[in-house]
Backbone as a chain_set.jsonl record, in Angstrom:
{"seq": "XXXXXXXXXXXXXXXXXXXXXXXXXXXXXXXXXXXXXXXXXXXXXXXXXXXXXXXXXXXXXXXXXXXXXXXXXXXXXXXXXXXXXXXXXXXXXXXXXXXXXXXXXXXXXXXXX", "coords": {"N": [[91.613, 107.665, 112.996], [92.948, 106.488, 110.97], [90.921, 105.267, 109.329], [89.84, 107.263, 108.272], [91.657, 108.634, 106.729], [92.203, 106.324, 105.121], [89.796, 106.615, 103.594], [89.898, 108.912, 102.341], [92.081, 108.833, 100.682], [91.346, 106.712, 99.008], [89.636, 107.958, 97.22], [91.464, 109.449, 95.808], [91.67, 108.787, 93.06], [91.228, 108.807, 89.648], [89.911, 106.869, 88.377], [88.602, 105.33, 90.253], [86.859, 106.973, 91.347], [85.271, 107.518, 89.216], [83.98, 104.77, 89.058], [82.491, 105.053, 91.771], [81.012, 107.187, 91.025], [79.268, 105.733, 89.049], [78.061, 103.54, 90.642], [76.626, 105.383, 92.422], [74.504, 105.985, 90.936], [73.304, 103.778, 90.027], [71.905, 100.555, 91.563], [73.175, 98.299, 91.718], [76.143, 96.972, 90.1], [78.009, 94.837, 87.784], [81.229, 93.57, 87.272], [81.354, 93.43, 84.477], [79.64, 95.385, 83.342], [80.75, 97.859, 84.495], [83.398, 97.753, 82.996], [82.139, 97.963, 80.49], [81.153, 100.825, 80.788], [83.552, 102.179, 81.574], [85.172, 101.961, 79.909], [87.449, 100.191, 80.404], [90.147, 97.519, 81.16], [89.244, 94.371, 82.649], [90.997, 93.418, 84.524], [92.021, 96.094, 85.65], [89.641, 97.306, 86.179], [88.904, 95.752, 88.613], [91.206, 95.62, 90.438], [90.462, 98.156, 91.298], [88.103, 98.086, 92.378], [88.603, 96.372, 94.568], [89.975, 97.973, 95.999], [88.326, 100.125, 96.7], [86.308, 98.554, 98.318], [87.992, 97.78, 100.412], [88.413, 100.061, 101.563], [86.044, 100.531, 102.53], [84.047, 101.739, 100.834], [82.255, 99.929, 99.093], [80.402, 96.993, 98.576], [80.437, 93.595, 97.973], [78.253, 91.118, 96.141], [77.26, 87.918, 95.922], [75.369, 86.523, 92.996], [74.42, 83.713, 92.106], [76.378, 82.936, 89.017], [77.222, 85.256, 89.019], [79.156, 88.224, 90.214], [78.11, 91.192, 92.018], [78.533, 94.778, 92.664], [77.892, 97.218, 95.063], [77.17, 100.249, 96.506], [78.493, 100.493, 99.91], [76.124, 100.639, 103.026], [75.972, 104.289, 104.087], [77.092, 104.847, 107.023], [78.996, 105.803, 108.657], [79.641, 109.152, 109.806], [81.229, 110.547, 108.336], [81.838, 109.289, 105.946], [79.121, 109.249, 104.849], [78.55, 111.938, 104.362], [80.744, 112.749, 102.317], [79.779, 111.013, 100.585], [77.626, 111.992, 100.008], [78.37, 114.732, 98.925], [80.065, 113.753, 96.749], [77.595, 112.681, 95.093], [76.415, 115.046, 94.285], [78.155, 116.603, 92.936], [79.192, 114.604, 90.948], [76.917, 114.754, 89.438], [76.722, 116.435, 86.975], [79.039, 116.425, 86.081], [81.447, 115.975, 83.424], [82.916, 113.664, 82.577], [81.679, 111.5, 84.41], [79.0, 111.765, 83.202], [79.396, 110.88, 80.791], [80.307, 108.308, 81.108], [77.715, 107.244, 82.439], [76.122, 107.356, 79.959], [77.448, 105.521, 78.533], [77.168, 103.349, 79.683], [74.392, 103.17, 79.931], [74.13, 102.755, 76.844], [75.159, 100.348, 76.685], [73.451, 98.725, 77.236], [70.433, 96.692, 78.277], [70.28, 94.117, 77.46], [72.607, 93.098, 77.211], [73.736, 93.284, 79.8], [74.84, 91.896, 82.963], [72.46, 90.62, 84.61]], "CA": [[92.321, 108.453, 112.046], [93.21, 105.627, 110.041], [89.846, 104.67, 108.587], [89.496, 108.561, 107.472], [93.082, 108.534, 105.806], [91.9, 105.492, 103.872], [88.818, 106.832, 102.876], [90.358, 110.087, 101.548], [92.966, 107.869, 100.152], [90.569, 105.836, 98.248], [89.123, 109.272, 96.555], [92.466, 109.862, 95.152], [92.089, 108.016, 91.9], [90.153, 109.065, 88.809], [88.821, 105.445, 88.005], [87.601, 104.999, 91.494], [85.712, 108.092, 91.494], [84.101, 107.009, 88.051], [83.106, 103.651, 89.727], [81.818, 105.35, 92.626], [79.99, 108.052, 90.575], [78.338, 105.22, 88.577], [77.281, 103.331, 91.461], [75.413, 106.368, 93.156], [73.336, 105.981, 90.401], [72.737, 102.451, 89.99], [71.755, 99.689, 92.751], [74.469, 97.504, 91.958], [76.566, 96.852, 88.974], [78.829, 93.968, 87.945], [82.51, 94.104, 86.47], [81.296, 93.827, 82.886], [78.865, 96.536, 83.145], [81.724, 98.785, 84.944], [84.246, 97.625, 82.093], [81.782, 98.633, 79.4], [80.931, 101.923, 80.935], [84.721, 102.73, 81.892], [85.893, 101.068, 78.914], [89.056, 99.648, 80.747], [89.851, 96.131, 81.149], [88.808, 93.623, 83.912], [91.898, 93.426, 85.752], [92.038, 97.411, 86.445], [88.161, 97.627, 87.137], [88.63, 94.563, 89.734], [91.939, 96.332, 91.452], [89.877, 99.549, 92.036], [87.052, 97.575, 93.283], [89.183, 95.721, 95.82], [90.559, 99.278, 97.004], [87.219, 100.85, 97.273], [86.008, 97.347, 99.169], [89.103, 97.955, 101.448], [88.355, 101.294, 102.43], [84.594, 100.447, 103.204], [82.784, 102.457, 100.04], [81.65, 99.255, 98.584], [80.274, 95.482, 99.253], [80.127, 92.607, 96.959], [77.286, 90.076, 96.681], [77.359, 86.886, 94.698], [74.092, 86.155, 92.819], [74.589, 82.541, 90.704], [77.656, 83.011, 88.637], [77.882, 86.937, 88.973], [79.404, 89.189, 91.669], [77.54, 92.217, 92.134], [79.065, 95.575, 94.012], [77.263, 98.189, 95.576], [77.686, 101.056, 97.721], [78.013, 99.996, 101.021], [75.334, 101.884, 103.555], [76.547, 105.344, 104.466], [76.93, 104.935, 108.27], [79.858, 106.775, 109.724], [79.148, 110.494, 109.128], [82.014, 111.273, 107.395], [81.389, 108.563, 104.339], [77.655, 109.57, 104.288], [79.013, 113.516, 103.872], [81.517, 112.423, 101.208], [78.93, 110.466, 99.543], [76.373, 113.483, 99.604], [79.077, 115.358, 98.239], [80.077, 113.284, 95.454], [76.548, 112.576, 94.294], [76.032, 116.406, 93.711], [79.473, 117.007, 92.001], [79.154, 113.946, 89.621], [75.642, 114.834, 88.507], [76.892, 117.052, 85.775], [80.663, 116.201, 85.567], [81.476, 115.453, 82.289], [83.389, 112.161, 82.4], [80.493, 110.869, 84.555], [77.663, 111.667, 82.23], [79.777, 110.388, 79.474], [80.201, 107.076, 81.75], [76.456, 106.808, 82.512], [75.919, 107.257, 78.801], [77.919, 104.299, 77.864], [76.324, 102.078, 80.294], [73.134, 103.014, 79.149], [74.357, 102.151, 75.686], [75.513, 98.861, 77.156], [71.98, 97.855, 77.172], [69.841, 95.647, 79.251], [70.439, 92.869, 76.832], [74.091, 92.91, 77.527], [73.756, 93.08, 81.404], [74.844, 90.403, 83.507], [71.394, 90.244, 85.076]], "C": [[92.476, 107.45, 111.031], [92.146, 105.352, 109.265], [89.65, 106.114, 107.865], [90.295, 108.815, 106.298], [92.581, 107.289, 104.483], [90.853, 105.682, 102.951], [89.105, 107.761, 101.835], [91.336, 109.322, 100.52], [92.356, 107.431, 98.783], [90.003, 106.916, 96.993], [90.037, 109.646, 95.685], [92.795, 109.39, 93.853], [90.978, 108.279, 91.036], [89.016, 107.941, 88.535], [88.194, 105.327, 89.191], [86.585, 105.81, 91.871], [84.595, 107.842, 90.592], [83.335, 106.018, 88.577], [82.18, 104.253, 90.806], [80.457, 106.195, 92.273], [78.733, 107.019, 89.607], [77.396, 104.364, 89.586], [76.408, 104.012, 92.345], [74.442, 106.451, 92.423], [72.403, 104.883, 90.243], [72.779, 101.384, 91.13], [72.944, 99.07, 92.798], [74.785, 97.273, 90.105], [77.923, 95.516, 88.832], [80.433, 94.517, 87.279], [82.46, 94.227, 85.151], [80.676, 94.9, 82.532], [80.057, 97.531, 83.184], [82.78, 98.688, 83.683], [83.87, 98.332, 80.93], [81.572, 100.202, 79.64], [81.886, 103.019, 80.949], [85.681, 102.562, 80.469], [87.727, 100.807, 79.117], [89.221, 98.137, 81.309], [89.432, 95.691, 82.516], [89.767, 93.891, 84.99], [92.032, 95.067, 86.159], [90.911, 97.676, 87.168], [88.322, 96.688, 88.81], [89.691, 95.095, 90.515], [91.314, 97.301, 92.155], [88.624, 99.092, 92.73], [87.643, 97.09, 94.47], [89.55, 97.055, 96.7], [89.328, 99.808, 97.414], [86.362, 99.789, 98.504], [86.926, 97.762, 100.307], [88.664, 99.123, 102.119], [86.864, 101.482, 102.77], [83.792, 101.023, 102.275], [81.976, 101.275, 99.606], [81.453, 97.736, 99.07], [80.237, 94.604, 97.806], [79.014, 91.641, 97.273], [77.081, 89.116, 95.443], [75.634, 86.506, 94.331], [74.203, 85.231, 91.581], [76.156, 82.751, 90.554], [78.177, 84.648, 88.828], [78.232, 87.661, 90.426], [79.142, 90.492, 91.263], [78.301, 93.406, 93.025], [78.031, 96.803, 93.758], [77.55, 99.306, 96.429], [77.349, 100.447, 99.188], [77.004, 101.142, 102.078], [76.293, 102.89, 104.433], [76.666, 105.373, 105.975], [77.679, 105.676, 108.965], [79.601, 107.916, 108.915], [79.853, 111.043, 108.184], [82.005, 110.743, 105.914], [80.091, 109.32, 104.11], [77.967, 111.398, 103.843], [79.588, 113.288, 102.575], [80.699, 111.976, 100.103], [78.055, 111.424, 99.034], [76.998, 114.192, 98.355], [79.323, 115.092, 96.863], [78.92, 113.165, 94.573], [76.262, 114.083, 93.614], [76.857, 116.705, 92.856], [79.306, 115.886, 90.872], [77.841, 114.028, 88.801], [75.697, 115.217, 87.159], [78.396, 117.111, 85.525], [80.601, 115.204, 84.389], [81.737, 114.39, 81.745], [82.3, 111.342, 82.91], [79.405, 110.995, 84.087], [78.26, 110.932, 81.028], [79.801, 108.641, 80.134], [78.953, 106.463, 82.098], [75.917, 106.574, 81.009], [76.139, 105.704, 78.045], [77.255, 103.134, 78.634], [75.338, 102.089, 80.024], [72.944, 102.422, 77.978], [74.588, 100.638, 75.658], [74.446, 98.151, 76.845], [71.589, 96.881, 77.97], [69.919, 94.213, 78.587], [71.716, 92.365, 77.026], [74.444, 92.924, 79.051], [74.137, 91.773, 81.994], [73.678, 89.64, 84.191], [70.56, 88.995, 84.421]], "O": [[91.925, 107.804, 109.989], [92.561, 105.111, 108.131], [89.236, 106.015, 106.71], [89.88, 109.12, 105.179], [92.632, 107.44, 103.262], [90.808, 105.181, 101.828], [88.732, 107.608, 100.671], [90.997, 109.435, 99.343], [92.805, 107.749, 97.682], [90.016, 106.502, 95.834], [89.61, 110.213, 94.679], [93.946, 109.482, 93.424], [89.837, 108.066, 91.448], [87.788, 108.022, 88.487], [86.975, 105.193, 89.079], [85.616, 105.494, 92.562], [83.397, 107.882, 90.872], [82.116, 106.178, 88.643], [81.001, 103.911, 90.712], [79.343, 106.111, 92.791], [77.57, 107.396, 89.46], [76.172, 104.408, 89.465], [75.538, 103.417, 92.98], [73.403, 106.916, 92.891], [71.173, 104.911, 90.286], [73.868, 101.356, 91.703], [73.725, 99.207, 93.74], [73.986, 97.369, 89.173], [78.694, 95.343, 89.776], [80.666, 95.665, 86.899], [83.259, 94.938, 84.542], [81.008, 95.472, 81.493], [80.424, 98.046, 82.128], [83.05, 99.825, 83.295], [84.625, 99.086, 80.316], [81.824, 100.911, 78.666], [81.679, 104.192, 80.637], [86.766, 103.096, 80.24], [88.726, 101.056, 78.441], [88.267, 97.664, 81.927], [89.279, 96.499, 83.432], [89.517, 94.422, 86.072], [92.186, 95.152, 87.377], [90.875, 98.104, 88.322], [87.862, 97.067, 89.887], [89.265, 95.169, 91.668], [91.454, 97.438, 93.37], [88.166, 99.77, 93.65], [87.095, 97.458, 95.509], [89.407, 97.107, 97.922], [89.231, 99.979, 98.629], [85.854, 100.313, 99.495], [86.294, 98.15, 101.29], [88.564, 99.079, 103.345], [86.492, 102.545, 103.267], [82.612, 100.984, 102.624], [80.775, 101.521, 99.718], [82.25, 97.262, 99.88], [80.001, 95.114, 96.711], [78.776, 91.323, 98.438], [76.813, 89.45, 94.289], [74.806, 86.261, 95.208], [74.134, 85.608, 90.411], [76.99, 82.762, 91.46], [79.337, 85.054, 88.766], [77.596, 87.575, 91.477], [79.754, 91.0, 90.323], [78.704, 93.035, 94.128], [77.535, 97.217, 92.71], [78.451, 99.045, 97.226], [76.25, 100.027, 99.552], [77.136, 102.355, 101.917], [77.138, 102.512, 105.245], [76.052, 106.395, 106.28], [77.189, 106.274, 109.922], [79.387, 107.885, 107.704], [79.427, 111.826, 107.335], [82.121, 111.45, 104.913], [80.041, 110.04, 103.113], [77.389, 111.863, 102.861], [78.893, 113.648, 101.625], [80.804, 112.379, 98.945], [77.793, 111.627, 97.849], [76.522, 114.292, 97.224], [78.987, 115.828, 95.935], [79.057, 113.473, 93.389], [75.9, 114.159, 92.44], [76.38, 117.15, 91.812], [79.286, 116.359, 89.735], [77.692, 113.486, 87.707], [75.043, 114.681, 86.264], [78.847, 117.918, 84.713], [80.029, 114.119, 84.296], [81.181, 113.965, 80.732], [81.84, 110.491, 82.149], [78.572, 110.232, 84.574], [77.463, 110.368, 80.278], [79.22, 107.798, 79.45], [78.921, 105.233, 82.111], [75.248, 105.554, 80.847], [75.397, 105.024, 77.336], [76.879, 102.096, 78.089], [74.911, 100.972, 79.733], [71.973, 101.695, 77.767], [74.247, 99.88, 74.751], [74.48, 97.074, 76.249], [72.464, 96.138, 78.413], [69.603, 93.226, 79.252], [71.884, 91.146, 76.999], [75.556, 92.515, 79.388], [73.764, 90.698, 81.526], [73.7, 88.424, 84.382], [69.489, 88.64, 84.914]]}, "num_chains": 1, "name": "protein.A"}
C-alpha cells in the first residue's frame, strides 16, 4: 500500500504532472530541456525530478556530462494504468500543450544532446 500512496502523492503537484506529460511525449529529456519547457529554475525542476524518481516514475541516465531523465518501464499494473490515463489526459490539456510548444521552440540547437 505504501508504494501506491507514494505514486498518488507524486501526482499531487502541477509541476510533476507537467514533467510527466513532457516525458510521455519525449524519450528522454535533461534538466535544461525541462527548465526551458516549464520556465522554471534548475533547483525546482531537479527537486521535482528527485520526487518522481523516488516514487518510481522516472529513471536517470548519464551520457557524457549530461543526465537524462525518462519514464521507467510501467511494470506495476497501477503505474501502467495511471500512465495510460495521464497520456490520454495531457494530449489536449492546455498547459501540457504549451509546455510541448516551448520545448519544440527551444530547438534542437539548444538541446543537451
